[in-house]
Amino acid sequence: MQKQEFTISAYTENTIGLLNRITIMFTRRRMNIDSLTVSESAIAGISKFTIVVKDTEERIRKLCVQIERHVEVLKCFYHRNDEVVHQEVALYKVSSESLLSGDHIEKLVREYNARILEITPNFTVIEKTGHKAETQELFEKLNPHGVLQFIRSGRVAITRSNIEKLSEFLRERDRVQTVLDHNN
Amino acid sequence: MTTQNNSSLERDEENVTGAQALIKSLLEEGVDTIFGYPGGAIMPVYDALYDFLDKVNHVLTRHEQGAIHAAQGYARVSGKVGVCFATSGPGATNLITGIADAMIDSTPLVCFTGQVTSPLLGTDAFQESDIVGMSMPVTKWNYQITDADEITDVVAKAFFIAKSGRPGPVLIDISKDAQFAPTSFKYKKYRRIRSYLPEQPVEKKSLIDAARLINQAKKPLMLVGQGVVLSGAEKVLLQFAEKTGIPMASTLLGLSAVPSDHPLWKGMLGMHGNYGPNVMTNECDLLLAVGMRFDDRVTGDIKTYATQAKVIHVEIDPSEINKNIPAEVAICSDAKKALKMLLKLVKDNDHTAWCNEFVPFQEAEYEKVIEKDIYPSKPGLTMGEVVHQVAEATNHDAIMATDVGQQQMIAARYFKFKNSRSCITSGGLGTMGFGLPAAVGAAVGNPTKPVIAFLGDGGYQMTIQEMATIKQENLNVKVVVLNNEFLGMVRQWQELFFDRRYSFTEMHNPDFIKIAEGYGIPARLVRERDDLAAAIDEMLAQEGPYFLEVRVEKEDNVFPMVPSGATISDVRLGPNS
């Protein structure tokens, strides 16, 4: 089976150490994490992990059910890139001198739909959101004009399908728990 | 205010220290035994324990590894949660092997480790180790407490997690200041955790599909795993097997779930399992796997494993389903519930002709392997005859504990079981040094039967210090060391696959008899076949501990054997077959 890029989304309780618990599962399988974003989800107290990794679908599927085994993980999904809308944000710092010494940088900002966040006498910070390839391309175009610092965030993603509705999932989980309590 | 109100007030509200709250929480969970070893960072807990010795028993082992293996042995024989205490730093790290063993063998444990006082966390304080970080990959759940008010809630959660769903080890690390701090005691058991669903509702469709396959099958084979024991499904399993007429074979950890003399029980699966079940795995038309996980020691090469058969997998852990062997029908459930429901859906059946197909394999194995092992004609004593004779002498009514290696496989093959939870062995992790301390825990957990610990001379010396625990507690443990002066299983592999290059497997051992006597345990050495029966009789007649060393043939091998990575039906009955 061919390796390809997957976006893993895990919904978890917000507890100390869970990040470690999850990342060591990748280490154990010798999977390199390309990007990792953790933040609070739409439901207070529940965190969302967004992890980008390249591997075969078979291995990713098994990994996700094993991630779900953790007591503090509510649900773990994985998606191919065409199943999600995803975005990253990149920041580029250039010297204000190079910005003002011609119109190269200004043209690039316009062409790439980037924007300028801050201009000081010494430096200027440019921001661009997009896919990794797009933010990378802008970096390569800006670099000949002197990029002093460059940073890119991890991926955030939203699914195209409906299956990732967490609140519905939680309601269903509650119903199942009640049925199980009743049966026991 | 009435007396009753007063007592309930006491129970719920009284001012206690964190350490006292911990011990009281354990009592609420019905804990009757703790295995442990004290040290600086857990001293407040040990101090609190001192006031409760009328309600809970503490077994002082001689090493923390001994404590955790004992807790495992206790949990495995009793079905209860094993509990152990250790101090911070080295005390905690010494638990790791046992935690990993319990994780892979699904043994419910709650381990408590002391931790340096919380302001010192992260400062490389004396006996500080990051046990929470270190134990993450090998615990079902772990947690660090630095606030005494959290203790009762976390203990309740720990017990719920350890024993629910697929059981496993939980580690709770408690800083010394939290043990000292005042708190109130109010205990509430856990029934659910939002993010944790230990079992799933069983899908009706999967049951119907499974029943259809079972009813249609001409050559079905049922694989019995430890899930049967863990869910208490032994009785319904037999009802199911007898109704459907399906022959059964056990994994190593599934041993003793089915009485070995049951006509439908065909033996053990896997690398050193029985000939028939391994060959028939690749002949059957339906494989009904119950509470097992298709470990590589069971399957051999998965590409050629049971490819002709439809597979029904009954397993409580969803991540085990379709992990190694794809299932035609998956029933994500504990074994007992699934078998109860299936029992109503399957029809009475008889597979005598198919069961008879096992006979030639049983006969071939008996002639080529078993007879030579248990009734040898050559002079040297065999491990097989020792295990066989001990088992016969106990009327198969003892608890068997083993270490890991040749003696483990021989014991598993020849002990023959009557009662469930009477085979205590390290399966998934294959932990040498497990046997002796596990026997300690088994004897504490079930004092009604003798515990026979079959150990090799290698594994025995890894945790030999627990002889002192056996003596101190006067446990009914009969230690049988099958001494071939080799790390036998490694030597066997060197002989078969490494051109007889015996690299560091020969052992020059101490005088085990003197050592046992030094521990105050009666001991006897057997070198000759003629002396064996009398020694076994003496051992079993002795009340309390006994040590028996048997010098066995140095270079005997365990057969049958499926070479690592080979097809399961390519099982060898001897070095040249």
mmCIF file with all atom_site columns, N, CA and C in Angstrom, chain A residues 13 16-18 20-21 24 28 43-46 58 61-62 65-66 69-74 170 173-174 176-181 184, chain B residues 103 133 135-137 139-142 157 161 166 191-201 317-324 337:
data_model
loop_
_atom_site.group_PDB
_atom_site.id
_atom_site.type_symbol
_atom_site.label_atom_id
_atom_site.label_alt_id
_atom_site.label_comp_id
_atom_site.label_asym_id
_atom_site.label_entity_id
_atom_site.label_seq_id
_atom_site.pdbx_PDB_ins_code
_atom_site.Cartn_x
_atom_site.Cartn_y
_atom_site.Cartn_z
_atom_site.occupancy
_atom_site.B_iso_or_equiv
_atom_site.pdbx_formal_charge
_atom_site.auth_seq_id
_atom_site.auth_comp_id
_atom_site.auth_asym_id
_atom_site.auth_atom_id
_atom_site.pdbx_PDB_model_num
ATOM 1   N N  . GLU A 1 13  ? -9.844  14.760  26.318 1.00 0.00 ? 13  GLU A N  1
ATOM 2   C CA . GLU A 1 13  ? -9.933  15.580  27.521 1.00 0.00 ? 13  GLU A CA 1
ATOM 3   C C  . GLU A 1 13  ? -8.669  16.435  27.579 1.00 0.00 ? 13  GLU A C  1
ATOM 4   N N  . ILE A 1 16  ? -3.010  16.893  31.647 1.00 0.00 ? 16  ILE A N  1
ATOM 5   C CA . ILE A 1 16  ? -1.546  16.926  31.593 1.00 0.00 ? 16  ILE A CA 1
ATOM 6   C C  . ILE A 1 16  ? -1.030  15.584  31.084 1.00 0.00 ? 16  ILE A C  1
ATOM 7   N N  . GLY A 1 17  ? -0.105  15.640  30.153 1.00 0.00 ? 17  GLY A N  1
ATOM 8   C CA . GLY A 1 17  ? 0.558   14.409  29.737 1.00 0.00 ? 17  GLY A CA 1
ATOM 9   C C  . GLY A 1 17  ? -0.064  13.712  28.548 1.00 0.00 ? 17  GLY A C  1
ATOM 10  N N  . LEU A 1 18  ? -1.290  14.114  28.185 1.00 0.00 ? 18  LEU A N  1
ATOM 11  C CA . LEU A 1 18  ? -1.941  13.398  27.091 1.00 0.00 ? 18  LEU A CA 1
ATOM 12  C C  . LEU A 1 18  ? -1.201  13.602  25.771 1.00 0.00 ? 18  LEU A C  1
ATOM 13  N N  . ASN A 1 20  ? 1.919   13.785  25.382 1.00 0.00 ? 20  ASN A N  1
ATOM 14  C CA . ASN A 1 20  ? 2.997   12.802  25.391 1.00 0.00 ? 20  ASN A CA 1
ATOM 15  C C  . ASN A 1 20  ? 2.468   11.410  25.072 1.00 0.00 ? 20  ASN A C  1
ATOM 16  N N  . ARG A 1 21  ? 1.358   11.043  25.722 1.00 0.00 ? 21  ARG A N  1
ATOM 17  C CA . ARG A 1 21  ? 0.758   9.730   25.486 1.00 0.00 ? 21  ARG A CA 1
ATOM 18  C C  . ARG A 1 21  ? 0.475   9.504   24.006 1.00 0.00 ? 21  ARG A C  1
ATOM 19  N N  . ILE A 1 24  ? 3.940   9.499   21.688 1.00 0.00 ? 24  ILE A N  1
ATOM 20  C CA . ILE A 1 24  ? 4.778   8.297   21.773 1.00 0.00 ? 24  ILE A CA 1
ATOM 21  C C  . ILE A 1 24  ? 4.216   7.140   20.960 1.00 0.00 ? 24  ILE A C  1
ATOM 22  N N  . ARG A 1 28  ? 6.692   4.966   18.600 1.00 0.00 ? 28  ARG A N  1
ATOM 23  C CA . ARG A 1 28  ? 6.790   3.517   18.696 1.00 0.00 ? 28  ARG A CA 1
ATOM 24  C C  . ARG A 1 28  ? 6.702   2.857   17.325 1.00 0.00 ? 28  ARG A C  1
ATOM 25  N N  . ILE A 1 43  ? -16.149 22.680  22.034 1.00 0.00 ? 43  ILE A N  1
ATOM 26  C CA . ILE A 1 43  ? -16.744 22.311  23.326 1.00 0.00 ? 43  ILE A CA 1
ATOM 27  C C  . ILE A 1 43  ? -15.716 22.536  24.426 1.00 0.00 ? 43  ILE A C  1
ATOM 28  N N  . ALA A 1 44  ? -16.093 23.357  25.396 1.00 0.00 ? 44  ALA A N  1
ATOM 29  C CA . ALA A 1 44  ? -15.141 23.722  26.447 1.00 0.00 ? 44  ALA A CA 1
ATOM 30  C C  . ALA A 1 44  ? -14.630 22.480  27.149 1.00 0.00 ? 44  ALA A C  1
ATOM 31  N N  . GLY A 1 45  ? -13.341 22.439  27.418 1.00 0.00 ? 45  GLY A N  1
ATOM 32  C CA . GLY A 1 45  ? -12.747 21.306  28.140 1.00 0.00 ? 45  GLY A CA 1
ATOM 33  C C  . GLY A 1 45  ? -12.297 20.181  27.241 1.00 0.00 ? 45  GLY A C  1
ATOM 34  N N  . ILE A 1 46  ? -12.671 20.231  25.971 1.00 0.00 ? 46  ILE A N  1
ATOM 35  C CA . ILE A 1 46  ? -12.239 19.175  25.050 1.00 0.00 ? 46  ILE A CA 1
ATOM 36  C C  . ILE A 1 46  ? -11.228 19.751  24.066 1.00 0.00 ? 46  ILE A C  1
ATOM 37  N N  . GLU A 1 58  ? -3.629  1.644   5.957  1.00 0.00 ? 58  GLU A N  1
ATOM 38  C CA . GLU A 1 58  ? -3.754  0.517   6.881  1.00 0.00 ? 58  GLU A CA 1
ATOM 39  C C  . GLU A 1 58  ? -3.119  0.835   8.243  1.00 0.00 ? 58  GLU A C  1
ATOM 40  N N  . ARG A 1 61  ? -5.069  3.610   10.040 1.00 0.00 ? 61  ARG A N  1
ATOM 41  C CA . ARG A 1 61  ? -6.335  3.118   10.607 1.00 0.00 ? 61  ARG A CA 1
ATOM 42  C C  . ARG A 1 61  ? -6.085  2.412   11.949 1.00 0.00 ? 61  ARG A C  1
ATOM 43  N N  . LYS A 1 62  ? -5.083  1.533   11.957 1.00 0.00 ? 62  LYS A N  1
ATOM 44  C CA . LYS A 1 62  ? -4.770  0.806   13.194 1.00 0.00 ? 62  LYS A CA 1
ATOM 45  C C  . LYS A 1 62  ? -4.284  1.754   14.289 1.00 0.00 ? 62  LYS A C  1
ATOM 46  N N  . VAL A 1 65  ? -7.347  3.621   15.936 1.00 0.00 ? 65  VAL A N  1
ATOM 47  C CA . VAL A 1 65  ? -8.117  2.862   16.938 1.00 0.00 ? 65  VAL A CA 1
ATOM 48  C C  . VAL A 1 65  ? -7.293  2.649   18.196 1.00 0.00 ? 65  VAL A C  1
ATOM 49  N N  . GLN A 1 66  ? -5.978  2.571   18.045 1.00 0.00 ? 66  GLN A N  1
ATOM 50  C CA . GLN A 1 66  ? -5.159  2.437   19.254 1.00 0.00 ? 66  GLN A CA 1
ATOM 51  C C  . GLN A 1 66  ? -5.082  3.756   20.022 1.00 0.00 ? 66  GLN A C  1
ATOM 52  N N  . ARG A 1 69  ? -7.979  3.994   22.210 1.00 0.00 ? 69  ARG A N  1
ATOM 53  C CA . ARG A 1 69  ? -7.921  3.150   23.404 1.00 0.00 ? 69  ARG A CA 1
ATOM 54  C C  . ARG A 1 69  ? -7.607  3.958   24.653 1.00 0.00 ? 69  ARG A C  1
ATOM 55  N N  . HIS A 1 70  ? -6.892  5.073   24.480 1.00 0.00 ? 70  HIS A N  1
ATOM 56  C CA . HIS A 1 70  ? -6.529  5.847   25.666 1.00 0.00 ? 70  HIS A CA 1
ATOM 57  C C  . HIS A 1 70  ? -7.768  6.348   26.374 1.00 0.00 ? 70  HIS A C  1
ATOM 58  N N  . VAL A 1 71  ? -7.720  6.227   27.688 1.00 0.00 ? 71  VAL A N  1
ATOM 59  C CA . VAL A 1 71  ? -8.874  6.565   28.514 1.00 0.00 ? 71  VAL A CA 1
ATOM 60  C C  . VAL A 1 71  ? -9.351  7.996   28.257 1.00 0.00 ? 71  VAL A C  1
ATOM 61  N N  . GLU A 1 72  ? -8.422  8.910   27.998 1.00 0.00 ? 72  GLU A N  1
ATOM 62  C CA . GLU A 1 72  ? -8.814  10.319  27.880 1.00 0.00 ? 72  GLU A CA 1
ATOM 63  C C  . GLU A 1 72  ? -9.051  10.771  26.431 1.00 0.00 ? 72  GLU A C  1
ATOM 64  N N  . VAL A 1 73  ? -9.056  9.836   25.509 1.00 0.00 ? 73  VAL A N  1
ATOM 65  C CA . VAL A 1 73  ? -9.348  10.177  24.110 1.00 0.00 ? 73  VAL A CA 1
ATOM 66  C C  . VAL A 1 73  ? -10.810 9.844   23.817 1.00 0.00 ? 73  VAL A C  1
ATOM 67  N N  . LEU A 1 74  ? -11.541 10.841  23.337 1.00 0.00 ? 74  LEU A N  1
ATOM 68  C CA . LEU A 1 74  ? -12.956 10.619  23.032 1.00 0.00 ? 74  LEU A CA 1
ATOM 69  C C  . LEU A 1 74  ? -13.120 9.945   21.692 1.00 0.00 ? 74  LEU A C  1
ATOM 70  N N  . LEU A 1 170 ? -20.941 12.987  21.245 1.00 0.00 ? 170 LEU A N  1
ATOM 71  C CA . LEU A 1 170 ? -21.037 12.940  22.711 1.00 0.00 ? 170 LEU A CA 1
ATOM 72  C C  . LEU A 1 170 ? -22.434 12.524  23.165 1.00 0.00 ? 170 LEU A C  1
ATOM 73  N N  . ARG A 1 173 ? -22.717 8.885   22.617 1.00 0.00 ? 173 ARG A N  1
ATOM 74  C CA . ARG A 1 173 ? -21.910 8.185   23.624 1.00 0.00 ? 173 ARG A CA 1
ATOM 75  C C  . ARG A 1 173 ? -22.676 8.109   24.951 1.00 0.00 ? 173 ARG A C  1
ATOM 76  N N  . ASP A 1 174 ? -23.345 9.208   25.289 1.00 0.00 ? 174 ASP A N  1
ATOM 77  C CA . ASP A 1 174 ? -24.145 9.251   26.509 1.00 0.00 ? 174 ASP A CA 1
ATOM 78  C C  . ASP A 1 174 ? -25.271 8.228   26.461 1.00 0.00 ? 174 ASP A C  1
ATOM 79  N N  . VAL A 1 176 ? -25.354 5.475   24.653 1.00 0.00 ? 176 VAL A N  1
ATOM 80  C CA . VAL A 1 176 ? -24.779 4.140   24.727 1.00 0.00 ? 176 VAL A CA 1
ATOM 81  C C  . VAL A 1 176 ? -24.436 3.786   26.173 1.00 0.00 ? 176 VAL A C  1
ATOM 82  N N  . GLN A 1 177 ? -23.852 4.757   26.880 1.00 0.00 ? 177 GLN A N  1
ATOM 83  C CA . GLN A 1 177 ? -23.482 4.531   28.281 1.00 0.00 ? 177 GLN A CA 1
ATOM 84  C C  . GLN A 1 177 ? -24.716 4.182   29.097 1.00 0.00 ? 177 GLN A C  1
ATOM 85  N N  . THR A 1 178 ? -25.799 4.904   28.830 1.00 0.00 ? 178 THR A N  1
ATOM 86  C CA . THR A 1 178 ? -27.016 4.669   29.590 1.00 0.00 ? 178 THR A CA 1
ATOM 87  C C  . THR A 1 178 ? -27.563 3.274   29.305 1.00 0.00 ? 178 THR A C  1
ATOM 88  N N  . VAL A 1 179 ? -27.532 2.894   28.024 1.00 0.00 ? 179 VAL A N  1
ATOM 89  C CA . VAL A 1 179 ? -27.993 1.543   27.655 1.00 0.00 ? 179 VAL A CA 1
ATOM 90  C C  . VAL A 1 179 ? -27.138 0.492   28.367 1.00 0.00 ? 179 VAL A C  1
ATOM 91  N N  . LEU A 1 180 ? -25.830 0.709   28.346 1.00 0.00 ? 180 LEU A N  1
ATOM 92  C CA . LEU A 1 180 ? -24.921 -0.262  28.968 1.00 0.00 ? 180 LEU A CA 1
ATOM 93  C C  . LEU A 1 180 ? -25.142 -0.329  30.476 1.00 0.00 ? 180 LEU A C  1
ATOM 94  N N  . ASP A 1 181 ? -25.313 0.848   31.109 1.00 0.00 ? 181 ASP A N  1
ATOM 95  C CA . ASP A 1 181 ? -25.574 0.876   32.553 1.00 0.00 ? 181 ASP A CA 1
ATOM 96  C C  . ASP A 1 181 ? -26.839 0.082   32.862 1.00 0.00 ? 181 ASP A C  1
ATOM 97  N N  . ASN A 1 184 ? -26.213 -3.633  32.504 1.00 0.00 ? 184 ASN A N  1
ATOM 98  C CA . ASN A 1 184 ? -25.391 -4.211  33.579 1.00 0.00 ? 184 ASN A CA 1
ATOM 99  C C  . ASN A 1 184 ? -26.212 -4.244  34.832 1.00 0.00 ? 184 ASN A C  1
ATOM 100 N N  . MET B 2 103 ? 0.412   -4.953  31.201 1.00 0.00 ? 103 MET B N  1
ATOM 101 C CA . MET B 2 103 ? -0.236  -4.242  30.084 1.00 0.00 ? 103 MET B CA 1
ATOM 102 C C  . MET B 2 103 ? -0.491  -5.204  28.931 1.00 0.00 ? 103 MET B C  1
ATOM 103 N N  . GLY B 2 133 ? 5.939   9.897   33.219 1.00 0.00 ? 133 GLY B N  1
ATOM 104 C CA . GLY B 2 133 ? 6.424   9.906   31.834 1.00 0.00 ? 133 GLY B CA 1
ATOM 105 C C  . GLY B 2 133 ? 6.916   8.537   31.400 1.00 0.00 ? 133 GLY B C  1
ATOM 106 N N  . SER B 2 135 ? 6.161   5.556   32.539 1.00 0.00 ? 135 SER B N  1
ATOM 107 C CA . SER B 2 135 ? 5.208   4.442   32.487 1.00 0.00 ? 135 SER B CA 1
ATOM 108 C C  . SER B 2 135 ? 4.090   4.666   31.471 1.00 0.00 ? 135 SER B C  1
ATOM 109 N N  . MET B 2 136 ? 4.097   5.825   30.809 1.00 0.00 ? 136 MET B N  1
ATOM 110 C CA . MET B 2 136 ? 3.009   6.107   29.870 1.00 0.00 ? 136 MET B CA 1
ATOM 111 C C  . MET B 2 136 ? 2.767   5.023   28.816 1.00 0.00 ? 136 MET B C  1
ATOM 112 N N  . PRO B 2 137 ? 3.834   4.552   28.144 1.00 0.00 ? 137 PRO B N  1
ATOM 113 C CA . PRO B 2 137 ? 3.541   3.572   27.079 1.00 0.00 ? 137 PRO B CA 1
ATOM 114 C C  . PRO B 2 137 ? 3.074   2.217   27.610 1.00 0.00 ? 137 PRO B C  1
ATOM 115 N N  . THR B 2 139 ? 1.102   1.768   30.605 1.00 0.00 ? 139 THR B N  1
ATOM 116 C CA . THR B 2 139 ? -0.040  1.784   31.519 1.00 0.00 ? 139 THR B CA 1
ATOM 117 C C  . THR B 2 139 ? -1.315  2.043   30.733 1.00 0.00 ? 139 THR B C  1
ATOM 118 N N  . LYS B 2 140 ? -2.418  1.522   31.262 1.00 0.00 ? 140 LYS B N  1
ATOM 119 C CA . LYS B 2 140 ? -3.715  1.837   30.672 1.00 0.00 ? 140 LYS B CA 1
ATOM 120 C C  . LYS B 2 140 ? -4.061  3.294   30.994 1.00 0.00 ? 140 LYS B C  1
ATOM 121 N N  . TRP B 2 141 ? -3.662  3.708   32.177 1.00 0.00 ? 141 TRP B N  1
ATOM 122 C CA . TRP B 2 141 ? -3.852  5.100   32.587 1.00 0.00 ? 141 TRP B CA 1
ATOM 123 C C  . TRP B 2 141 ? -2.865  5.388   33.697 1.00 0.00 ? 141 TRP B C  1
ATOM 124 N N  . ASN B 2 142 ? -2.387  6.621   33.791 1.00 0.00 ? 142 ASN B N  1
ATOM 125 C CA . ASN B 2 142 ? -1.591  6.984   34.959 1.00 0.00 ? 142 ASN B CA 1
ATOM 126 C C  . ASN B 2 142 ? -1.857  8.438   35.319 1.00 0.00 ? 142 ASN B C  1
ATOM 127 N N  . LYS B 2 157 ? -11.211 6.303   40.330 1.00 0.00 ? 157 LYS B N  1
ATOM 128 C CA . LYS B 2 157 ? -11.091 6.271   38.872 1.00 0.00 ? 157 LYS B CA 1
ATOM 129 C C  . LYS B 2 157 ? -10.091 5.181   38.459 1.00 0.00 ? 157 LYS B C  1
ATOM 130 N N  . ILE B 2 161 ? -10.885 2.038   35.981 1.00 0.00 ? 161 ILE B N  1
ATOM 131 C CA . ILE B 2 161 ? -10.177 1.864   34.703 1.00 0.00 ? 161 ILE B CA 1
ATOM 132 C C  . ILE B 2 161 ? -9.442  0.521   34.675 1.00 0.00 ? 161 ILE B C  1
ATOM 133 N N  . ARG B 2 166 ? -11.111 -4.017  28.698 1.00 0.00 ? 166 ARG B N  1
ATOM 134 C CA . ARG B 2 166 ? -9.927  -4.861  28.694 1.00 0.00 ? 166 ARG B CA 1
ATOM 135 C C  . ARG B 2 166 ? -9.071  -4.412  29.873 1.00 0.00 ? 166 ARG B C  1
ATOM 136 N N  . ARG B 2 191 ? -18.530 4.964   37.917 1.00 0.00 ? 191 ARG B N  1
ATOM 137 C CA . ARG B 2 191 ? -19.333 4.107   37.041 1.00 0.00 ? 191 ARG B CA 1
ATOM 138 C C  . ARG B 2 191 ? -19.096 4.454   35.569 1.00 0.00 ? 191 ARG B C  1
ATOM 139 N N  . ARG B 2 192 ? -18.723 5.679   35.333 1.00 0.00 ? 192 ARG B N  1
ATOM 140 C CA . ARG B 2 192 ? -18.439 6.043   33.943 1.00 0.00 ? 192 ARG B CA 1
ATOM 141 C C  . ARG B 2 192 ? -17.475 7.226   33.867 1.00 0.00 ? 192 ARG B C  1
ATOM 142 N N  . ILE B 2 193 ? -16.790 7.300   32.754 1.00 0.00 ? 193 ILE B N  1
ATOM 143 C CA . ILE B 2 193 ? -15.900 8.419   32.459 1.00 0.00 ? 193 ILE B CA 1
ATOM 144 C C  . ILE B 2 193 ? -16.275 8.873   31.047 1.00 0.00 ? 193 ILE B C  1
ATOM 145 N N  . ARG B 2 194 ? -16.444 10.179  30.879 1.00 0.00 ? 194 ARG B N  1
ATOM 146 C CA . ARG B 2 194 ? -16.959 10.681  29.603 1.00 0.00 ? 194 ARG B CA 1
ATOM 147 C C  . ARG B 2 194 ? -16.170 10.163  28.398 1.00 0.00 ? 194 ARG B C  1
ATOM 148 N N  . SER B 2 195 ? -14.838 10.184  28.511 1.00 0.00 ? 195 SER B N  1
ATOM 149 C CA . SER B 2 195 ? -14.031 9.867   27.333 1.00 0.00 ? 195 SER B CA 1
ATOM 150 C C  . SER B 2 195 ? -13.714 8.375   27.200 1.00 0.00 ? 195 SER B C  1
ATOM 151 N N  . TYR B 2 196 ? -14.301 7.558   28.054 1.00 0.00 ? 196 TYR B N  1
ATOM 152 C CA . TYR B 2 196 ? -13.877 6.147   28.123 1.00 0.00 ? 196 TYR B CA 1
ATOM 153 C C  . TYR B 2 196 ? -15.084 5.233   28.020 1.00 0.00 ? 196 TYR B C  1
ATOM 154 N N  . LEU B 2 197 ? -15.089 4.435   26.996 1.00 0.00 ? 197 LEU B N  1
ATOM 155 C CA . LEU B 2 197 ? -16.189 3.495   26.814 1.00 0.00 ? 197 LEU B CA 1
ATOM 156 C C  . LEU B 2 197 ? -15.602 2.085   26.879 1.00 0.00 ? 197 LEU B C  1
ATOM 157 N N  . PRO B 2 198 ? -15.599 1.479   28.072 1.00 0.00 ? 198 PRO B N  1
ATOM 158 C CA . PRO B 2 198 ? -14.907 0.189   28.203 1.00 0.00 ? 198 PRO B CA 1
ATOM 159 C C  . PRO B 2 198 ? -15.549 -0.936  27.420 1.00 0.00 ? 198 PRO B C  1
ATOM 160 N N  . GLU B 2 199 ? -16.826 -0.844  27.165 1.00 0.00 ? 199 GLU B N  1
ATOM 161 C CA . GLU B 2 199 ? -17.437 -1.850  26.305 1.00 0.00 ? 199 GLU B CA 1
ATOM 162 C C  . GLU B 2 199 ? -18.459 -1.204  25.382 1.00 0.00 ? 199 GLU B C  1
ATOM 163 N N  . GLN B 2 200 ? -18.677 -1.848  24.265 1.00 0.00 ? 200 GLN B N  1
ATOM 164 C CA . GLN B 2 200 ? -19.606 -1.338  23.266 1.00 0.00 ? 200 GLN B CA 1
ATOM 165 C C  . GLN B 2 200 ? -20.879 -2.178  23.323 1.00 0.00 ? 200 GLN B C  1
ATOM 166 N N  . PRO B 2 201 ? -22.014 -1.597  22.969 1.00 0.00 ? 201 PRO B N  1
ATOM 167 C CA . PRO B 2 201 ? -23.193 -2.441  22.834 1.00 0.00 ? 201 PRO B CA 1
ATOM 168 C C  . PRO B 2 201 ? -22.979 -3.405  21.648 1.00 0.00 ? 201 PRO B C  1
ATOM 169 N N  . ASP B 2 317 ? -11.610 -5.456  22.994 1.00 0.00 ? 317 ASP B N  1
ATOM 170 C CA . ASP B 2 317 ? -10.814 -4.281  22.636 1.00 0.00 ? 317 ASP B CA 1
ATOM 171 C C  . ASP B 2 317 ? -10.923 -4.033  21.125 1.00 0.00 ? 317 ASP B C  1
ATOM 172 N N  . PRO B 2 318 ? -11.600 -2.942  20.736 1.00 0.00 ? 318 PRO B N  1
ATOM 173 C CA . PRO B 2 318 ? -11.808 -2.709  19.296 1.00 0.00 ? 318 PRO B CA 1
ATOM 174 C C  . PRO B 2 318 ? -10.494 -2.615  18.514 1.00 0.00 ? 318 PRO B C  1
ATOM 175 N N  . SER B 2 319 ? -9.422  -2.206  19.174 1.00 0.00 ? 319 SER B N  1
ATOM 176 C CA . SER B 2 319 ? -8.173  -2.031  18.427 1.00 0.00 ? 319 SER B CA 1
ATOM 177 C C  . SER B 2 319 ? -7.517  -3.368  18.097 1.00 0.00 ? 319 SER B C  1
ATOM 178 N N  . GLU B 2 320 ? -7.991  -4.445  18.695 1.00 0.00 ? 320 GLU B N  1
ATOM 179 C CA . GLU B 2 320 ? -7.445  -5.765  18.356 1.00 0.00 ? 320 GLU B CA 1
ATOM 180 C C  . GLU B 2 320 ? -8.153  -6.370  17.138 1.00 0.00 ? 320 GLU B C  1
ATOM 181 N N  . ILE B 2 321 ? -9.340  -5.850  16.860 1.00 0.00 ? 321 ILE B N  1
ATOM 182 C CA . ILE B 2 321 ? -10.105 -6.405  15.746 1.00 0.00 ? 321 ILE B CA 1
ATOM 183 C C  . ILE B 2 321 ? -9.508  -5.899  14.433 1.00 0.00 ? 321 ILE B C  1
ATOM 184 N N  . ASN B 2 322 ? -9.244  -6.823  13.541 1.00 0.00 ? 322 ASN B N  1
ATOM 185 C CA . ASN B 2 322 ? -8.595  -6.507  12.252 1.00 0.00 ? 322 ASN B CA 1
ATOM 186 C C  . ASN B 2 322 ? -7.190  -5.937  12.418 1.00 0.00 ? 322 ASN B C  1
ATOM 187 N N  . LYS B 2 323 ? -6.555  -6.179  13.543 1.00 0.00 ? 323 LYS B N  1
ATOM 188 C CA . LYS B 2 323 ? -5.181  -5.708  13.706 1.00 0.00 ? 323 LYS B CA 1
ATOM 189 C C  . LYS B 2 323 ? -4.210  -6.665  13.036 1.00 0.00 ? 323 LYS B C  1
ATOM 190 N N  . ASN B 2 324 ? -4.274  -7.927  13.387 1.00 0.00 ? 324 ASN B N  1
ATOM 191 C CA . ASN B 2 324 ? -3.353  -8.911  12.808 1.00 0.00 ? 324 ASN B CA 1
ATOM 192 C C  . ASN B 2 324 ? -4.032  -9.798  11.775 1.00 0.00 ? 324 ASN B C  1
ATOM 193 N N  . LYS B 2 337 ? -20.595 -12.152 27.554 1.00 0.00 ? 337 LYS B N  1
ATOM 194 C CA . LYS B 2 337 ? -21.829 -11.608 26.974 1.00 0.00 ? 337 LYS B CA 1
ATOM 195 C C  . LYS B 2 337 ? -22.051 -12.154 25.569 1.00 0.00 ? 337 LYS B C  1
#
